[in-house]
Amino acid sequence: MAIFANIFTWWNGSTFGTWMGLRGKDRVGEDALGNVYYTGGQDTAGNPRRWVIYKGSTDSSRVPPEWFSWLHHQIDDVPDRALPPVRAWETPAVPNLTGTAQAYRPAGAMESGGKRIGATGDYEAWTPGT
């Protein structure tokens, strides 16, 4: 079933047509999430074309910041060579969690039980003429 999913759907990863378009292109790297990055050819402005083949679902928030910079021509070389080493205090990038069980839900949200904190009484409503 996975073969048919790759042939006919784009949201489950790259399609057969995309894989055919990668022939003759250069694989330049892979990130920690398993996404693979390619370059080859030129765009209409003469810049080298760059793209990503996602591992798993096609979600652009799954591209780490350093590879985002490379994809958008903010850095010239691949991140391993162009950027300084990762510092001990830096945390890894997190993909967009909206729509998942790990999404942020503030107090009072329906998914969090719908109970809001009571009013504190420090608010005074404006009335005309006062």
Short mmCIF file of N, CA, C and O in Angstrom, two decimals:
data_model
loop_
_atom_site.label_atom_id
_atom_site.label_comp_id
_atom_site.label_asym_id
_atom_site.label_seq_id
_atom_site.Cartn_x
_atom_site.Cartn_y
_atom_site.Cartn_z
N MET A 1 0.81 -1.20 0.00
CA MET A 1 0.00 0.00 0.00
C MET A 1 0.85 1.26 0.00
O MET A 1 0.46 2.27 -0.53
N ALA A 2 2.06 1.19 0.57
CA ALA A 2 2.92 2.37 0.64
C ALA A 2 3.35 2.83 -0.75
O ALA A 2 3.54 4.02 -0.98
N ILE A 3 3.51 1.90 -1.67
CA ILE A 3 3.91 2.27 -3.03
C ILE A 3 2.82 3.12 -3.68
O ILE A 3 3.10 4.15 -4.28
N PHE A 4 1.57 2.71 -3.53
CA PHE A 4 0.46 3.48 -4.10
C PHE A 4 0.33 4.85 -3.45
O PHE A 4 0.02 5.83 -4.10
N ALA A 5 0.61 4.91 -2.14
CA ALA A 5 0.54 6.20 -1.44
C ALA A 5 1.59 7.15 -2.00
O ALA A 5 1.32 8.35 -2.18
N ASN A 6 2.78 6.67 -2.29
CA ASN A 6 3.83 7.53 -2.85
C ASN A 6 3.52 7.94 -4.28
O ASN A 6 3.91 9.02 -4.71
N ILE A 7 2.85 7.10 -5.03
CA ILE A 7 2.56 7.43 -6.43
C ILE A 7 1.49 8.50 -6.53
O ILE A 7 1.58 9.43 -7.31
N PHE A 8 0.44 8.39 -5.70
CA PHE A 8 -0.73 9.22 -5.89
C PHE A 8 -0.93 10.36 -4.88
O PHE A 8 -1.80 11.18 -5.08
N THR A 9 -0.20 10.39 -3.79
CA THR A 9 -0.42 11.44 -2.79
C THR A 9 0.87 12.19 -2.51
O THR A 9 1.95 11.62 -2.51
N TRP A 10 0.78 13.48 -2.27
CA TRP A 10 1.95 14.29 -1.97
C TRP A 10 2.13 14.50 -0.48
O TRP A 10 3.20 14.87 -0.03
N TRP A 11 1.11 14.29 0.33
CA TRP A 11 1.20 14.58 1.76
C TRP A 11 1.83 13.44 2.55
O TRP A 11 2.10 13.59 3.73
N ASN A 12 2.07 12.29 1.96
CA ASN A 12 2.72 11.18 2.64
C ASN A 12 4.20 11.10 2.31
O ASN A 12 4.82 10.07 2.48
N GLY A 13 4.79 12.14 1.82
CA GLY A 13 6.18 12.12 1.37
C GLY A 13 6.22 12.51 -0.09
O GLY A 13 5.24 12.96 -0.66
N SER A 14 7.35 12.31 -0.72
CA SER A 14 7.49 12.73 -2.12
C SER A 14 6.83 11.72 -3.05
O SER A 14 6.76 10.53 -2.77
N THR A 15 6.35 12.22 -4.16
CA THR A 15 5.66 11.38 -5.13
C THR A 15 6.66 10.76 -6.10
O THR A 15 7.84 11.12 -6.13
N PHE A 16 6.19 9.85 -6.91
CA PHE A 16 7.02 9.19 -7.91
C PHE A 16 7.62 10.22 -8.87
O PHE A 16 8.78 10.14 -9.24
N GLY A 17 6.83 11.21 -9.25
CA GLY A 17 7.32 12.25 -10.16
C GLY A 17 8.46 13.05 -9.54
O GLY A 17 9.40 13.45 -10.23
N THR A 18 8.38 13.29 -8.25
CA THR A 18 9.46 14.01 -7.58
C THR A 18 10.73 13.18 -7.60
O THR A 18 11.82 13.71 -7.85
N TRP A 19 10.61 11.91 -7.32
CA TRP A 19 11.80 11.03 -7.35
C TRP A 19 12.41 10.99 -8.74
O TRP A 19 13.63 10.95 -8.90
N MET A 20 11.58 11.00 -9.78
CA MET A 20 12.10 11.01 -11.14
C MET A 20 12.82 12.34 -11.42
O MET A 20 13.83 12.35 -12.13
N GLY A 21 12.32 13.42 -10.86
CA GLY A 21 12.96 14.72 -11.04
C GLY A 21 14.30 14.84 -10.32
O GLY A 21 15.09 15.73 -10.63
N LEU A 22 14.57 13.97 -9.37
CA LEU A 22 15.83 14.02 -8.63
C LEU A 22 16.99 13.35 -9.38
O LEU A 22 18.13 13.45 -8.94
N ARG A 23 16.69 12.68 -10.48
CA ARG A 23 17.76 12.03 -11.24
C ARG A 23 18.76 13.08 -11.71
O ARG A 23 18.39 14.11 -12.25
N GLY A 24 20.03 12.84 -11.47
CA GLY A 24 21.08 13.76 -11.88
C GLY A 24 21.31 14.92 -10.93
O GLY A 24 22.13 15.79 -11.20
N LYS A 25 20.59 14.97 -9.85
CA LYS A 25 20.76 16.04 -8.86
C LYS A 25 21.71 15.57 -7.76
O LYS A 25 21.92 14.38 -7.57
N ASP A 26 22.28 16.51 -7.04
CA ASP A 26 23.27 16.20 -6.00
C ASP A 26 22.63 16.19 -4.63
O ASP A 26 22.01 17.19 -4.24
N ARG A 27 22.82 15.11 -3.91
CA ARG A 27 22.39 15.05 -2.51
C ARG A 27 23.46 15.74 -1.68
O ARG A 27 24.63 15.36 -1.72
N VAL A 28 23.07 16.78 -0.93
CA VAL A 28 24.07 17.54 -0.19
C VAL A 28 24.05 17.28 1.31
O VAL A 28 25.00 17.61 2.00
N GLY A 29 22.98 16.71 1.84
CA GLY A 29 22.96 16.44 3.26
C GLY A 29 21.64 15.92 3.77
O GLY A 29 20.66 15.80 3.02
N GLU A 30 21.65 15.62 5.05
CA GLU A 30 20.48 15.10 5.74
C GLU A 30 20.46 15.70 7.13
O GLU A 30 21.50 15.85 7.77
N ASP A 31 19.26 16.05 7.63
CA ASP A 31 19.17 16.61 8.97
C ASP A 31 18.86 15.52 9.99
O ASP A 31 18.73 14.35 9.65
N ALA A 32 18.73 15.92 11.24
CA ALA A 32 18.51 14.96 12.33
C ALA A 32 17.14 14.29 12.24
O ALA A 32 16.95 13.20 12.79
N LEU A 33 16.18 14.90 11.54
CA LEU A 33 14.85 14.32 11.40
C LEU A 33 14.75 13.34 10.23
O LEU A 33 13.72 12.73 10.03
N GLY A 34 15.81 13.23 9.45
CA GLY A 34 15.81 12.32 8.31
C GLY A 34 15.44 12.96 7.00
O GLY A 34 15.39 12.29 5.97
N ASN A 35 15.17 14.27 6.96
CA ASN A 35 14.89 14.97 5.72
C ASN A 35 16.17 15.03 4.90
O ASN A 35 17.25 15.25 5.43
N VAL A 36 16.05 14.88 3.58
CA VAL A 36 17.22 14.86 2.70
C VAL A 36 17.16 16.10 1.82
O VAL A 36 16.11 16.48 1.30
N TYR A 37 18.32 16.73 1.59
CA TYR A 37 18.42 17.99 0.87
C TYR A 37 19.21 17.79 -0.42
O TYR A 37 20.23 17.10 -0.44
N TYR A 38 18.72 18.42 -1.49
CA TYR A 38 19.30 18.28 -2.81
C TYR A 38 19.56 19.64 -3.44
O TYR A 38 18.92 20.63 -3.10
N THR A 39 20.47 19.65 -4.39
CA THR A 39 20.73 20.82 -5.20
C THR A 39 21.00 20.37 -6.62
O THR A 39 21.43 19.24 -6.86
N GLY A 40 20.75 21.26 -7.57
CA GLY A 40 21.00 20.94 -8.96
C GLY A 40 20.19 21.85 -9.86
O GLY A 40 19.07 22.21 -9.54
N GLY A 41 20.79 22.23 -10.97
CA GLY A 41 20.11 23.11 -11.90
C GLY A 41 20.08 24.55 -11.38
O GLY A 41 20.72 24.89 -10.39
N GLN A 42 19.35 25.41 -12.08
CA GLN A 42 19.24 26.81 -11.70
C GLN A 42 17.80 27.26 -11.80
O GLN A 42 17.03 26.77 -12.63
N ASP A 43 17.45 28.25 -10.95
CA ASP A 43 16.12 28.83 -11.06
C ASP A 43 16.14 29.94 -12.11
O ASP A 43 17.16 30.16 -12.77
N THR A 44 15.06 30.65 -12.27
CA THR A 44 14.97 31.68 -13.31
C THR A 44 15.90 32.86 -13.07
O THR A 44 16.25 33.57 -14.01
N ALA A 45 16.32 33.06 -11.82
CA ALA A 45 17.25 34.15 -11.51
C ALA A 45 18.70 33.71 -11.62
O ALA A 45 19.60 34.51 -11.39
N GLY A 46 18.94 32.45 -11.96
CA GLY A 46 20.30 31.96 -12.09
C GLY A 46 20.89 31.41 -10.81
O GLY A 46 22.05 31.02 -10.77
N ASN A 47 20.11 31.37 -9.73
CA ASN A 47 20.58 30.81 -8.46
C ASN A 47 20.47 29.28 -8.51
O ASN A 47 19.58 28.75 -9.16
N PRO A 48 21.35 28.58 -7.79
CA PRO A 48 21.22 27.12 -7.76
C PRO A 48 19.91 26.71 -7.09
O PRO A 48 19.51 27.31 -6.09
N ARG A 49 19.24 25.73 -7.67
CA ARG A 49 17.99 25.23 -7.09
C ARG A 49 18.28 24.34 -5.91
O ARG A 49 19.18 23.52 -5.94
N ARG A 50 17.51 24.50 -4.85
CA ARG A 50 17.67 23.71 -3.64
C ARG A 50 16.30 23.25 -3.19
O ARG A 50 15.34 24.00 -3.27
N TRP A 51 16.22 22.00 -2.68
CA TRP A 51 14.94 21.53 -2.16
C TRP A 51 15.15 20.42 -1.16
O TRP A 51 16.24 19.90 -1.00
N VAL A 52 14.05 20.10 -0.48
CA VAL A 52 14.06 19.10 0.58
C VAL A 52 13.06 18.00 0.24
O VAL A 52 12.00 18.26 -0.31
N ILE A 53 13.45 16.77 0.56
CA ILE A 53 12.54 15.63 0.49
C ILE A 53 12.28 15.22 1.93
O ILE A 53 13.20 14.79 2.63
N TYR A 54 11.05 15.39 2.38
CA TYR A 54 10.71 15.14 3.78
C TYR A 54 10.66 13.65 4.08
O TYR A 54 10.23 12.86 3.25
N LYS A 55 11.09 13.30 5.26
CA LYS A 55 10.88 11.95 5.74
C LYS A 55 9.58 11.98 6.53
O LYS A 55 9.46 12.68 7.53
N GLY A 56 8.60 11.26 6.09
CA GLY A 56 7.30 11.29 6.74
C GLY A 56 6.42 12.35 6.13
O GLY A 56 6.49 12.63 4.94
N SER A 57 5.61 12.97 6.96
CA SER A 57 4.63 13.94 6.46
C SER A 57 5.31 15.18 5.90
O SER A 57 6.35 15.61 6.38
N THR A 58 4.68 15.75 4.89
CA THR A 58 5.20 16.96 4.26
C THR A 58 4.74 18.15 5.08
O THR A 58 3.61 18.61 4.97
N ASP A 59 5.62 18.64 5.94
CA ASP A 59 5.31 19.75 6.84
C ASP A 59 6.53 20.64 6.92
O ASP A 59 7.58 20.24 7.42
N SER A 60 6.43 21.86 6.41
CA SER A 60 7.59 22.74 6.34
C SER A 60 8.13 23.12 7.70
O SER A 60 9.29 23.53 7.81
N SER A 61 7.34 22.99 8.76
CA SER A 61 7.88 23.31 10.08
C SER A 61 8.84 22.23 10.58
O SER A 61 9.46 22.40 11.62
N ARG A 62 8.97 21.13 9.83
CA ARG A 62 9.89 20.07 10.20
C ARG A 62 11.30 20.32 9.65
O ARG A 62 12.17 19.48 9.80
N VAL A 63 11.52 21.44 8.98
CA VAL A 63 12.85 21.80 8.50
C VAL A 63 13.56 22.59 9.60
O VAL A 63 13.08 23.63 10.02
N PRO A 64 14.72 22.10 10.08
CA PRO A 64 15.44 22.83 11.13
C PRO A 64 15.89 24.21 10.63
O PRO A 64 16.08 24.42 9.42
N PRO A 65 16.09 25.17 11.54
CA PRO A 65 16.44 26.53 11.14
C PRO A 65 17.69 26.63 10.27
O PRO A 65 17.74 27.43 9.34
N GLU A 66 18.71 25.82 10.57
CA GLU A 66 19.94 25.91 9.78
C GLU A 66 19.72 25.46 8.33
O GLU A 66 20.24 26.07 7.40
N TRP A 67 18.91 24.44 8.14
CA TRP A 67 18.62 24.00 6.77
C TRP A 67 17.63 24.95 6.10
O TRP A 67 17.67 25.12 4.87
N PHE A 68 16.75 25.58 6.85
CA PHE A 68 15.87 26.61 6.29
C PHE A 68 16.73 27.72 5.67
O PHE A 68 16.45 28.20 4.58
N SER A 69 17.78 28.12 6.40
CA SER A 69 18.68 29.17 5.89
C SER A 69 19.33 28.74 4.59
O SER A 69 19.48 29.54 3.67
N TRP A 70 19.74 27.49 4.50
CA TRP A 70 20.35 26.99 3.27
C TRP A 70 19.34 26.95 2.13
O TRP A 70 19.64 27.37 1.00
N LEU A 71 18.13 26.46 2.40
CA LEU A 71 17.11 26.37 1.36
C LEU A 71 16.77 27.73 0.77
O LEU A 71 16.50 27.86 -0.42
N HIS A 72 16.79 28.76 1.60
CA HIS A 72 16.39 30.10 1.17
C HIS A 72 17.57 30.99 0.81
O HIS A 72 17.45 32.22 0.77
N HIS A 73 18.73 30.37 0.56
CA HIS A 73 19.94 31.07 0.09
C HIS A 73 20.43 32.14 1.06
O HIS A 73 21.02 33.13 0.65
N GLN A 74 20.18 31.96 2.35
CA GLN A 74 20.71 32.88 3.35
C GLN A 74 22.15 32.53 3.69
O GLN A 74 22.89 33.38 4.15
N ILE A 75 22.53 31.27 3.49
CA ILE A 75 23.92 30.85 3.61
C ILE A 75 24.27 30.11 2.32
O ILE A 75 23.41 29.51 1.67
N ASP A 76 25.54 30.18 1.91
CA ASP A 76 25.94 29.62 0.63
C ASP A 76 26.24 28.13 0.69
O ASP A 76 25.95 27.40 -0.24
N ASP A 77 26.89 27.69 1.76
CA ASP A 77 27.29 26.30 1.88
C ASP A 77 26.34 25.56 2.81
O ASP A 77 25.54 26.18 3.52
N VAL A 78 26.43 24.24 2.84
CA VAL A 78 25.57 23.45 3.74
C VAL A 78 25.84 23.85 5.19
O VAL A 78 26.95 24.28 5.52
N PRO A 79 24.87 23.72 6.07
CA PRO A 79 25.01 24.21 7.45
C PRO A 79 26.19 23.62 8.21
O PRO A 79 26.79 24.31 9.03
N ASP A 80 26.55 22.37 7.95
CA ASP A 80 27.67 21.76 8.68
C ASP A 80 28.97 22.52 8.45
O ASP A 80 29.81 22.61 9.35
N ARG A 81 29.15 23.08 7.26
CA ARG A 81 30.38 23.80 6.94
C ARG A 81 30.24 25.31 7.10
O ARG A 81 31.23 25.99 7.36
N ALA A 82 29.04 25.86 6.93
CA ALA A 82 28.86 27.31 6.92
C ALA A 82 28.59 27.90 8.30
O ALA A 82 28.86 29.08 8.52
N LEU A 83 28.04 27.13 9.21
CA LEU A 83 27.63 27.66 10.50
C LEU A 83 28.58 27.21 11.60
O LEU A 83 29.21 26.15 11.50
N PRO A 84 28.68 27.99 12.68
CA PRO A 84 29.51 27.56 13.81
C PRO A 84 28.90 26.34 14.49
O PRO A 84 27.71 26.06 14.32
N PRO A 85 29.68 25.63 15.28
CA PRO A 85 29.13 24.45 15.95
C PRO A 85 28.02 24.84 16.93
O PRO A 85 27.97 25.95 17.43
N VAL A 86 27.15 23.89 17.19
CA VAL A 86 26.01 24.11 18.09
C VAL A 86 26.54 24.31 19.51
O VAL A 86 27.42 23.58 19.97
N ARG A 87 26.02 25.32 20.19
CA ARG A 87 26.43 25.59 21.57
C ARG A 87 25.69 24.67 22.54
O ARG A 87 24.61 24.18 22.23
N ALA A 88 26.25 24.49 23.71
CA ALA A 88 25.66 23.60 24.71
C ALA A 88 24.29 24.09 25.18
O ALA A 88 23.43 23.30 25.53
N TRP A 89 24.06 25.41 25.17
CA TRP A 89 22.82 25.96 25.69
C TRP A 89 21.71 26.01 24.64
O TRP A 89 20.56 26.32 24.95
N GLU A 90 22.00 25.71 23.38
CA GLU A 90 20.98 25.74 22.35
C GLU A 90 20.11 24.48 22.42
O GLU A 90 20.61 23.39 22.61
N THR A 91 18.83 24.68 22.25
CA THR A 91 17.90 23.54 22.26
C THR A 91 17.54 23.18 20.83
O THR A 91 17.54 24.05 19.95
N PRO A 92 17.22 21.93 20.57
CA PRO A 92 16.85 21.55 19.21
C PRO A 92 15.51 22.17 18.80
O PRO A 92 14.66 22.45 19.64
N ALA A 93 15.36 22.38 17.50
CA ALA A 93 14.12 22.95 16.98
C ALA A 93 12.98 21.96 17.16
O ALA A 93 13.19 20.75 17.10
N VAL A 94 11.79 22.47 17.39
CA VAL A 94 10.59 21.64 17.58
C VAL A 94 9.64 21.91 16.43
O VAL A 94 9.37 23.07 16.11
N PRO A 95 9.12 20.88 15.77
CA PRO A 95 8.15 21.13 14.70
C PRO A 95 6.86 21.70 15.24
O PRO A 95 6.61 21.68 16.45
N ASN A 96 6.03 22.21 14.36
CA ASN A 96 4.75 22.79 14.72
C ASN A 96 3.86 21.70 15.34
O ASN A 96 3.58 20.70 14.72
N LEU A 97 3.41 21.91 16.57
CA LEU A 97 2.62 20.92 17.29
C LEU A 97 1.12 21.20 17.25
O LEU A 97 0.34 20.50 17.89
N THR A 98 0.71 22.22 16.49
CA THR A 98 -0.70 22.52 16.38
C THR A 98 -1.46 21.32 15.81
O THR A 98 -1.03 20.70 14.86
N GLY A 99 -2.57 20.99 16.44
CA GLY A 99 -3.37 19.87 15.98
C GLY A 99 -2.94 18.53 16.56
O GLY A 99 -3.50 17.50 16.23
N THR A 100 -1.94 18.54 17.42
CA THR A 100 -1.50 17.29 18.05
C THR A 100 -1.83 17.33 19.53
O THR A 100 -2.23 18.36 20.07
N ALA A 101 -1.61 16.22 20.20
CA ALA A 101 -1.87 16.17 21.64
C ALA A 101 -0.89 17.03 22.42
O ALA A 101 -1.17 17.43 23.55
N GLN A 102 0.28 17.33 21.85
CA GLN A 102 1.28 18.13 22.54
C GLN A 102 1.12 19.63 22.30
O GLN A 102 1.91 20.43 22.79
N ALA A 103 0.09 20.07 21.59
CA ALA A 103 -0.12 21.48 21.32
C ALA A 103 -0.37 22.25 22.61
O ALA A 103 -0.92 21.72 23.57
N TYR A 104 0.02 23.53 22.61
CA TYR A 104 -0.20 24.38 23.78
C TYR A 104 -1.69 24.68 23.93
O TYR A 104 -2.35 25.08 22.97
N ARG A 105 -2.19 24.49 25.14
CA ARG A 105 -3.58 24.81 25.45
C ARG A 105 -3.61 25.62 26.73
O ARG A 105 -3.34 25.09 27.81
N PRO A 106 -3.93 26.90 26.64
CA PRO A 106 -3.92 27.74 27.84
C PRO A 106 -5.07 27.39 28.78
O PRO A 106 -6.02 26.69 28.41
N ALA A 107 -4.96 27.88 29.99
CA ALA A 107 -6.04 27.67 30.96
C ALA A 107 -7.32 28.26 30.41
O ALA A 107 -7.33 29.37 29.88
N GLY A 108 -8.41 27.53 30.50
CA GLY A 108 -9.69 27.98 29.99
C GLY A 108 -10.02 27.44 28.61
O GLY A 108 -11.14 27.57 28.16
N ALA A 109 -9.05 26.83 27.93
CA ALA A 109 -9.33 26.25 26.63
C ALA A 109 -10.24 25.04 26.81
O ALA A 109 -10.18 24.34 27.81
N MET A 110 -11.09 24.80 25.84
CA MET A 110 -12.03 23.69 25.93
C MET A 110 -11.31 22.35 26.08
O MET A 110 -11.77 21.47 26.77
N GLU A 111 -10.16 22.22 25.43
CA GLU A 111 -9.41 20.97 25.50
C GLU A 111 -8.76 20.78 26.87
O GLU A 111 -8.35 19.68 27.22
N SER A 112 -8.64 21.86 27.64
CA SER A 112 -8.03 21.78 28.97
C SER A 112 -9.08 21.71 30.07
O SER A 112 -8.77 21.90 31.24
N GLY A 113 -10.30 21.50 29.73
CA GLY A 113 -11.35 21.41 30.73
C GLY A 113 -12.31 22.58 30.71
O GLY A 113 -13.38 22.52 31.29
N GLY A 114 -11.94 23.68 30.09
CA GLY A 114 -12.84 24.82 29.94
C GLY A 114 -13.05 25.65 31.19
O GLY A 114 -13.92 26.50 31.23
N LYS A 115 -12.28 25.45 32.23
CA LYS A 115 -12.44 26.23 33.47
C LYS A 115 -11.42 27.37 33.47
O LYS A 115 -10.22 27.16 33.41
N ARG A 116 -11.94 28.58 33.54
CA ARG A 116 -11.06 29.75 33.58
C ARG A 116 -10.85 30.18 35.02
O ARG A 116 -11.67 29.92 35.90
N ILE A 117 -9.78 30.89 35.23
CA ILE A 117 -9.50 31.45 36.55
C ILE A 117 -10.51 32.56 36.81
O ILE A 117 -10.83 33.35 35.93
N GLY A 118 -11.00 32.64 38.02
CA GLY A 118 -11.99 33.66 38.37
C GLY A 118 -11.42 35.06 38.28
O GLY A 118 -10.22 35.28 38.40
N ALA A 119 -12.30 36.04 38.06
CA ALA A 119 -11.88 37.43 37.97
C ALA A 119 -11.34 37.90 39.32
O ALA A 119 -11.82 37.51 40.38
N THR A 120 -10.32 38.75 39.26
CA THR A 120 -9.67 39.20 40.50
C THR A 120 -10.28 40.46 41.06
O THR A 120 -9.98 40.84 42.18
N GLY A 121 -11.10 41.16 40.30
CA GLY A 121 -11.73 42.37 40.81
C GLY A 121 -10.88 43.62 40.62
O GLY A 121 -11.24 44.69 41.09
N ASP A 122 -9.76 43.53 39.90
CA ASP A 122 -8.92 44.70 39.69
C ASP A 122 -9.28 45.44 38.41
O ASP A 122 -8.63 46.39 38.03
N TYR A 123 -10.35 45.03 37.76
CA TYR A 123 -10.78 45.66 36.52
C TYR A 123 -11.98 46.54 36.79
O TYR A 123 -12.94 46.12 37.43
N GLU A 124 -11.91 47.76 36.29
CA GLU A 124 -13.04 48.68 36.45
C GLU A 124 -13.50 49.08 35.06
O GLU A 124 -12.74 49.68 34.30
N ALA A 125 -14.72 48.74 34.71
CA ALA A 125 -15.25 49.02 33.38
C ALA A 125 -15.45 50.52 33.17
O ALA A 125 -15.80 51.25 34.11
N TRP A 126 -15.24 51.00 31.98
CA TRP A 126 -15.43 52.38 31.62
C TRP A 126 -16.91 52.62 31.37
O TRP A 126 -17.59 51.81 30.77
N THR A 127 -17.42 53.72 31.88
CA THR A 127 -18.80 54.12 31.60
C THR A 127 -18.79 55.52 31.03
O THR A 127 -18.01 56.38 31.49
N PRO A 128 -19.61 55.79 30.05
CA PRO A 128 -19.62 57.12 29.44
C PRO A 128 -19.97 58.20 30.45
O PRO A 128 -20.81 58.01 31.33
N GLY A 129 -19.32 59.35 30.33
CA GLY A 129 -19.64 60.48 31.17
C GLY A 129 -18.93 60.49 32.51
O GLY A 129 -19.21 61.35 33.35
N THR A 130 -18.03 59.57 32.76
CA THR A 130 -17.32 59.59 34.05
C THR A 130 -15.86 59.91 33.89
O THR A 130 -15.27 59.81 32.88
#
